[in-house]
Amino acid sequence: MTAETSITRVWPTPSTGPLTDPELAALYGRAARPHLRVNFVASADGAVALAGYSAGLSGEPDKRVFGLLRMLCDGLVVAAGTLRHEGYRAVRLDAARRAWRREHGLAEYPTLVVVSGSLDLNPAQAAFADAPVRPLVLTRAGAEPPPGLTEVADLVRCGEDRVDLAAGLAELHRRGLGQLLCEGGPQLFGALTAADLVDELCLTVAPLLAGAGPDRITAGDGSPPRRLPLRHVLAAADGVLLLRYARDPGDARPAGSAPAA
């Protein structure tokens, strides 16, 4: 068994040594109000995948923070295309992370939330069939579910022609899922940004060049630039950087509310 790759804080205040999991969890934390955090990994030249999959960019430090962010959230939001392509399994946590959640008054597992306008989903996929908590699917009014989907997931209809993300997030908050973690994909991230719903971005930068071709972490229609100040820079011993950007406290707006005009 190999030792885990150490992670230290290099900015704003350098740490005196490797950070423990409790220290990392405290650095990321849970917001005091409804909050949407987005988590991505990218190469140094901005690619979102290698050979078509994000796993090619992710190493042990990224997976460590990935697991901690899942521990901290109430709901894990993912687009249907990413769920299918990346082969999502059931969202489960180890015993230590479940214990942390119980100690902090949270359910043992976060709720999986899938965003799908077409409901092109396989109810036999482990993300549904083996889920410890019944998943939710944000979809539009007229979408028809495939046989068996409503037996393993609850449909939340929000929007007519397409999924209304602001309304969907507001409904998640109403159901008690205030701290949301989005794991992509790029189209969903782009749509959330365009709707001004993103409160935080956690970005892992892998120390490699993917070269021309792979997509960026965001895609879709253009939208105005939005300021997201840097909050911390962590560095792993293998050269990976872990960056956290978040709205200023004065700019914080409960995710799911209407963006300013």
Short mmCIF file of N, CA and C in Angstrom, two decimals, residues 53-171:
data_model
loop_
_atom_site.label_atom_id
_atom_site.label_comp_id
_atom_site.label_asym_id
_atom_site.label_seq_id
_atom_site.Cartn_x
_atom_site.Cartn_y
_atom_site.Cartn_z
N TYR A 53 -12.03 10.81 -21.69
CA TYR A 53 -12.50 10.60 -20.32
C TYR A 53 -11.72 11.48 -19.34
N SER A 54 -12.42 12.02 -18.33
CA SER A 54 -11.77 12.86 -17.33
C SER A 54 -10.83 12.06 -16.44
N ALA A 55 -11.04 10.76 -16.34
CA ALA A 55 -10.21 9.93 -15.48
C ALA A 55 -8.74 9.99 -15.86
N GLY A 56 -8.44 10.26 -17.15
CA GLY A 56 -7.07 10.35 -17.59
C GLY A 56 -6.32 11.53 -17.00
N LEU A 57 -7.05 12.52 -16.49
CA LEU A 57 -6.44 13.70 -15.88
C LEU A 57 -6.39 13.62 -14.36
N SER A 58 -7.12 12.71 -13.78
CA SER A 58 -7.30 12.68 -12.33
C SER A 58 -6.33 11.69 -11.68
N GLY A 59 -5.61 12.19 -10.67
CA GLY A 59 -4.73 11.33 -9.89
C GLY A 59 -5.19 11.25 -8.45
N GLU A 60 -4.34 10.74 -7.58
CA GLU A 60 -4.72 10.52 -6.19
C GLU A 60 -5.11 11.80 -5.45
N PRO A 61 -4.37 12.92 -5.60
CA PRO A 61 -4.79 14.14 -4.90
C PRO A 61 -6.17 14.64 -5.34
N ASP A 62 -6.43 14.59 -6.66
CA ASP A 62 -7.74 15.02 -7.16
C ASP A 62 -8.84 14.11 -6.62
N LYS A 63 -8.61 12.82 -6.63
CA LYS A 63 -9.62 11.88 -6.12
C LYS A 63 -9.87 12.09 -4.63
N ARG A 64 -8.83 12.45 -3.90
CA ARG A 64 -8.97 12.70 -2.46
C ARG A 64 -9.90 13.88 -2.21
N VAL A 65 -9.66 15.00 -2.90
CA VAL A 65 -10.52 16.18 -2.74
C VAL A 65 -11.91 15.90 -3.32
N PHE A 66 -11.96 15.18 -4.43
CA PHE A 66 -13.24 14.77 -5.04
C PHE A 66 -14.12 14.07 -4.00
N GLY A 67 -13.54 13.14 -3.25
CA GLY A 67 -14.30 12.42 -2.24
C GLY A 67 -14.73 13.32 -1.09
N LEU A 68 -13.87 14.24 -0.68
CA LEU A 68 -14.21 15.15 0.40
C LEU A 68 -15.34 16.10 0.00
N LEU A 69 -15.32 16.56 -1.26
CA LEU A 69 -16.39 17.45 -1.71
C LEU A 69 -17.72 16.71 -1.73
N ARG A 70 -17.71 15.44 -2.10
CA ARG A 70 -18.94 14.65 -2.04
C ARG A 70 -19.42 14.51 -0.60
N MET A 71 -18.48 14.35 0.33
CA MET A 71 -18.83 14.23 1.74
C MET A 71 -19.52 15.50 2.23
N LEU A 72 -19.10 16.66 1.72
CA LEU A 72 -19.60 17.94 2.22
C LEU A 72 -20.95 18.34 1.65
N CYS A 73 -21.38 17.73 0.55
CA CYS A 73 -22.58 18.23 -0.14
C CYS A 73 -23.85 17.52 0.33
N ASP A 74 -24.99 18.17 0.04
CA ASP A 74 -26.30 17.54 0.26
C ASP A 74 -26.78 16.84 -1.00
N GLY A 75 -26.50 17.45 -2.16
CA GLY A 75 -26.93 16.89 -3.43
C GLY A 75 -25.79 16.93 -4.43
N LEU A 76 -25.62 15.85 -5.18
CA LEU A 76 -24.59 15.73 -6.21
C LEU A 76 -25.26 15.84 -7.57
N VAL A 77 -25.00 16.94 -8.29
CA VAL A 77 -25.69 17.24 -9.55
C VAL A 77 -24.80 16.85 -10.72
N VAL A 78 -25.37 16.11 -11.68
CA VAL A 78 -24.60 15.70 -12.86
C VAL A 78 -25.53 15.63 -14.06
N ALA A 79 -25.01 16.00 -15.23
CA ALA A 79 -25.79 15.92 -16.46
C ALA A 79 -25.91 14.46 -16.89
N ALA A 80 -27.01 14.15 -17.56
CA ALA A 80 -27.26 12.77 -18.00
C ALA A 80 -26.15 12.26 -18.91
N GLY A 81 -25.64 13.11 -19.81
CA GLY A 81 -24.59 12.68 -20.72
C GLY A 81 -23.34 12.28 -19.98
N THR A 82 -22.96 13.04 -18.96
CA THR A 82 -21.79 12.70 -18.15
C THR A 82 -22.04 11.42 -17.36
N LEU A 83 -23.24 11.27 -16.82
CA LEU A 83 -23.60 10.06 -16.09
C LEU A 83 -23.41 8.82 -16.96
N ARG A 84 -23.88 8.91 -18.22
CA ARG A 84 -23.76 7.78 -19.14
C ARG A 84 -22.31 7.56 -19.57
N HIS A 85 -21.66 8.64 -20.01
CA HIS A 85 -20.33 8.52 -20.60
C HIS A 85 -19.28 8.07 -19.58
N GLU A 86 -19.35 8.63 -18.38
CA GLU A 86 -18.36 8.30 -17.36
C GLU A 86 -18.73 7.05 -16.57
N GLY A 87 -19.90 6.48 -16.87
CA GLY A 87 -20.30 5.23 -16.21
C GLY A 87 -20.47 5.37 -14.70
N TYR A 88 -21.22 6.38 -14.29
CA TYR A 88 -21.41 6.62 -12.86
C TYR A 88 -21.97 5.39 -12.15
N ARG A 89 -21.40 5.13 -11.00
CA ARG A 89 -21.94 4.10 -10.10
C ARG A 89 -22.76 4.79 -9.01
N ALA A 90 -23.27 3.99 -8.09
CA ALA A 90 -24.02 4.57 -6.97
C ALA A 90 -23.12 5.51 -6.17
N VAL A 91 -23.68 6.59 -5.67
CA VAL A 91 -22.91 7.55 -4.88
C VAL A 91 -22.83 7.02 -3.45
N ARG A 92 -21.68 6.48 -3.11
CA ARG A 92 -21.45 5.91 -1.78
C ARG A 92 -20.23 6.55 -1.14
N LEU A 93 -20.18 6.51 0.18
CA LEU A 93 -19.06 7.06 0.94
C LEU A 93 -18.53 6.00 1.88
N ASP A 94 -17.25 6.12 2.26
CA ASP A 94 -16.69 5.15 3.19
C ASP A 94 -17.20 5.43 4.61
N ALA A 95 -16.87 4.53 5.53
CA ALA A 95 -17.41 4.61 6.89
C ALA A 95 -17.01 5.90 7.60
N ALA A 96 -15.77 6.35 7.41
CA ALA A 96 -15.31 7.57 8.09
C ALA A 96 -16.08 8.79 7.60
N ARG A 97 -16.34 8.86 6.31
CA ARG A 97 -17.06 10.02 5.78
C ARG A 97 -18.54 9.97 6.13
N ARG A 98 -19.10 8.78 6.20
CA ARG A 98 -20.49 8.67 6.67
C ARG A 98 -20.59 9.11 8.12
N ALA A 99 -19.59 8.73 8.93
CA ALA A 99 -19.59 9.12 10.34
C ALA A 99 -19.48 10.65 10.46
N TRP A 100 -18.64 11.27 9.63
CA TRP A 100 -18.53 12.73 9.66
C TRP A 100 -19.86 13.37 9.36
N ARG A 101 -20.59 12.84 8.39
CA ARG A 101 -21.87 13.41 8.03
C ARG A 101 -22.87 13.26 9.18
N ARG A 102 -22.89 12.11 9.81
CA ARG A 102 -23.80 11.92 10.95
C ARG A 102 -23.48 12.90 12.07
N GLU A 103 -22.19 13.09 12.35
CA GLU A 103 -21.76 14.01 13.41
C GLU A 103 -22.18 15.45 13.11
N HIS A 104 -22.33 15.77 11.84
CA HIS A 104 -22.71 17.13 11.44
C HIS A 104 -24.19 17.24 11.08
N GLY A 105 -24.97 16.24 11.48
CA GLY A 105 -26.41 16.30 11.30
C GLY A 105 -26.88 16.10 9.88
N LEU A 106 -26.07 15.44 9.05
CA LEU A 106 -26.42 15.22 7.65
C LEU A 106 -26.84 13.78 7.42
N ALA A 107 -27.58 13.55 6.34
CA ALA A 107 -27.88 12.18 5.93
C ALA A 107 -26.57 11.47 5.61
N GLU A 108 -26.55 10.15 5.74
CA GLU A 108 -25.30 9.41 5.53
C GLU A 108 -24.75 9.57 4.12
N TYR A 109 -25.63 9.73 3.16
CA TYR A 109 -25.20 9.85 1.77
C TYR A 109 -25.84 11.09 1.14
N PRO A 110 -25.12 11.75 0.22
CA PRO A 110 -25.76 12.82 -0.56
C PRO A 110 -26.73 12.22 -1.57
N THR A 111 -27.65 13.04 -2.04
CA THR A 111 -28.63 12.61 -3.03
C THR A 111 -28.10 12.90 -4.44
N LEU A 112 -28.13 11.89 -5.30
CA LEU A 112 -27.76 12.08 -6.69
C LEU A 112 -28.88 12.82 -7.41
N VAL A 113 -28.51 13.89 -8.15
CA VAL A 113 -29.47 14.67 -8.93
C VAL A 113 -28.99 14.66 -10.38
N VAL A 114 -29.78 14.09 -11.27
CA VAL A 114 -29.41 13.99 -12.68
C VAL A 114 -30.23 15.01 -13.47
N VAL A 115 -29.56 15.76 -14.34
CA VAL A 115 -30.24 16.74 -15.19
C VAL A 115 -30.39 16.14 -16.57
N SER A 116 -31.65 15.96 -17.02
CA SER A 116 -31.90 15.33 -18.32
C SER A 116 -33.16 15.88 -18.96
N GLY A 117 -33.02 16.56 -20.10
CA GLY A 117 -34.18 17.04 -20.81
C GLY A 117 -34.89 15.96 -21.60
N SER A 118 -34.18 14.90 -21.98
CA SER A 118 -34.76 13.85 -22.83
C SER A 118 -35.16 12.61 -22.05
N LEU A 119 -34.63 12.46 -20.83
CA LEU A 119 -34.82 11.26 -20.02
C LEU A 119 -34.27 10.01 -20.71
N ASP A 120 -33.19 10.20 -21.46
CA ASP A 120 -32.47 9.08 -22.07
C ASP A 120 -31.56 8.48 -21.00
N LEU A 121 -32.17 7.73 -20.10
CA LEU A 121 -31.48 7.18 -18.94
C LEU A 121 -31.79 5.70 -18.81
N ASN A 122 -30.84 4.97 -18.28
CA ASN A 122 -31.00 3.53 -18.08
C ASN A 122 -31.24 3.25 -16.61
N PRO A 123 -32.45 2.87 -16.23
CA PRO A 123 -32.73 2.63 -14.82
C PRO A 123 -31.92 1.48 -14.22
N ALA A 124 -31.32 0.64 -15.08
CA ALA A 124 -30.49 -0.46 -14.59
C ALA A 124 -29.08 -0.01 -14.28
N GLN A 125 -28.69 1.21 -14.70
CA GLN A 125 -27.35 1.70 -14.38
C GLN A 125 -27.20 1.76 -12.86
N ALA A 126 -26.02 1.40 -12.37
CA ALA A 126 -25.81 1.30 -10.92
C ALA A 126 -26.09 2.61 -10.20
N ALA A 127 -25.89 3.75 -10.87
CA ALA A 127 -26.17 5.04 -10.24
C ALA A 127 -27.61 5.12 -9.76
N PHE A 128 -28.52 4.42 -10.45
CA PHE A 128 -29.93 4.34 -10.04
C PHE A 128 -30.23 3.06 -9.28
N ALA A 129 -29.90 1.94 -9.89
CA ALA A 129 -30.33 0.64 -9.36
C ALA A 129 -29.70 0.31 -8.01
N ASP A 130 -28.49 0.83 -7.74
CA ASP A 130 -27.79 0.50 -6.51
C ASP A 130 -27.67 1.70 -5.58
N ALA A 131 -28.43 2.75 -5.83
CA ALA A 131 -28.30 3.99 -5.06
C ALA A 131 -28.76 3.80 -3.61
N PRO A 132 -27.98 4.27 -2.63
CA PRO A 132 -28.39 4.17 -1.24
C PRO A 132 -29.49 5.16 -0.88
N VAL A 133 -29.61 6.23 -1.68
CA VAL A 133 -30.66 7.24 -1.52
C VAL A 133 -31.33 7.39 -2.88
N ARG A 134 -32.64 7.42 -2.91
CA ARG A 134 -33.38 7.51 -4.17
C ARG A 134 -32.98 8.77 -4.94
N PRO A 135 -32.43 8.65 -6.16
CA PRO A 135 -32.01 9.82 -6.92
C PRO A 135 -33.20 10.67 -7.39
N LEU A 136 -32.87 11.92 -7.74
CA LEU A 136 -33.82 12.84 -8.35
C LEU A 136 -33.37 13.12 -9.77
N VAL A 137 -34.32 13.33 -10.67
CA VAL A 137 -34.01 13.68 -12.06
C VAL A 137 -34.72 14.98 -12.39
N LEU A 138 -33.95 16.04 -12.69
CA LEU A 138 -34.52 17.30 -13.13
C LEU A 138 -34.77 17.19 -14.63
N THR A 139 -36.02 17.39 -15.05
CA THR A 139 -36.36 17.24 -16.46
C THR A 139 -37.41 18.27 -16.85
N ARG A 140 -37.79 18.27 -18.12
CA ARG A 140 -38.79 19.23 -18.60
C ARG A 140 -40.18 18.59 -18.58
N ALA A 141 -41.18 19.42 -18.81
CA ALA A 141 -42.57 19.00 -18.62
C ALA A 141 -42.97 17.82 -19.49
N GLY A 142 -42.62 17.82 -20.78
CA GLY A 142 -43.14 16.81 -21.68
C GLY A 142 -42.29 15.57 -21.86
N ALA A 143 -41.18 15.45 -21.17
CA ALA A 143 -40.28 14.31 -21.37
C ALA A 143 -40.92 13.02 -20.85
N GLU A 144 -40.80 11.95 -21.63
CA GLU A 144 -41.38 10.66 -21.26
C GLU A 144 -40.30 9.75 -20.69
N PRO A 145 -40.47 9.25 -19.48
CA PRO A 145 -39.45 8.39 -18.89
C PRO A 145 -39.45 7.00 -19.51
N PRO A 146 -38.29 6.36 -19.61
CA PRO A 146 -38.24 4.99 -20.10
C PRO A 146 -38.84 4.05 -19.05
N PRO A 147 -39.25 2.86 -19.46
CA PRO A 147 -39.81 1.91 -18.50
C PRO A 147 -38.85 1.65 -17.35
N GLY A 148 -39.38 1.71 -16.14
CA GLY A 148 -38.60 1.40 -14.96
C GLY A 148 -37.92 2.57 -14.29
N LEU A 149 -37.82 3.73 -14.97
CA LEU A 149 -37.09 4.83 -14.36
C LEU A 149 -37.78 5.36 -13.11
N THR A 150 -39.11 5.51 -13.16
CA THR A 150 -39.81 6.06 -12.00
C THR A 150 -39.86 5.09 -10.83
N GLU A 151 -39.42 3.85 -11.07
CA GLU A 151 -39.33 2.88 -9.96
C GLU A 151 -38.06 3.09 -9.15
N VAL A 152 -37.05 3.75 -9.75
CA VAL A 152 -35.77 3.91 -9.06
C VAL A 152 -35.38 5.37 -8.86
N ALA A 153 -36.18 6.32 -9.35
CA ALA A 153 -35.85 7.74 -9.22
C ALA A 153 -37.12 8.57 -9.23
N ASP A 154 -37.06 9.74 -8.61
CA ASP A 154 -38.17 10.69 -8.62
C ASP A 154 -37.92 11.76 -9.67
N LEU A 155 -38.92 12.04 -10.51
CA LEU A 155 -38.81 13.06 -11.53
C LEU A 155 -39.24 14.41 -10.97
N VAL A 156 -38.44 15.44 -11.24
CA VAL A 156 -38.77 16.80 -10.85
C VAL A 156 -38.88 17.59 -12.15
N ARG A 157 -40.09 17.96 -12.53
CA ARG A 157 -40.32 18.63 -13.80
C ARG A 157 -40.24 20.14 -13.60
N CYS A 158 -39.33 20.77 -14.35
CA CYS A 158 -39.13 22.21 -14.21
C CYS A 158 -38.76 22.77 -15.59
N GLY A 159 -39.69 23.46 -16.21
CA GLY A 159 -39.46 24.01 -17.54
C GLY A 159 -40.27 23.28 -18.59
N GLU A 160 -40.58 23.99 -19.67
CA GLU A 160 -41.39 23.42 -20.74
C GLU A 160 -40.53 22.83 -21.85
N ASP A 161 -39.82 23.67 -22.60
CA ASP A 161 -39.02 23.20 -23.73
C ASP A 161 -37.66 22.67 -23.30
N ARG A 162 -37.15 23.17 -22.19
CA ARG A 162 -35.87 22.71 -21.67
C ARG A 162 -35.92 22.76 -20.15
N VAL A 163 -34.94 22.16 -19.51
CA VAL A 163 -34.91 22.17 -18.05
C VAL A 163 -34.60 23.58 -17.57
N ASP A 164 -35.46 24.10 -16.71
CA ASP A 164 -35.25 25.41 -16.09
C ASP A 164 -34.36 25.19 -14.87
N LEU A 165 -33.07 25.49 -15.01
CA LEU A 165 -32.12 25.18 -13.94
C LEU A 165 -32.37 25.98 -12.67
N ALA A 166 -32.73 27.26 -12.82
CA ALA A 166 -33.01 28.07 -11.63
C ALA A 166 -34.18 27.50 -10.85
N ALA A 167 -35.24 27.12 -11.55
CA ALA A 167 -36.40 26.53 -10.88
C ALA A 167 -36.04 25.18 -10.28
N GLY A 168 -35.24 24.41 -10.99
CA GLY A 168 -34.83 23.10 -10.48
C GLY A 168 -34.01 23.21 -9.21
N LEU A 169 -33.05 24.14 -9.19
CA LEU A 169 -32.24 24.31 -7.98
C LEU A 169 -33.08 24.82 -6.82
N ALA A 170 -34.03 25.71 -7.12
CA ALA A 170 -34.90 26.20 -6.05
C ALA A 170 -35.71 25.07 -5.44
N GLU A 171 -36.15 24.12 -6.28
CA GLU A 171 -36.89 22.97 -5.77
C GLU A 171 -36.00 22.07 -4.93
#
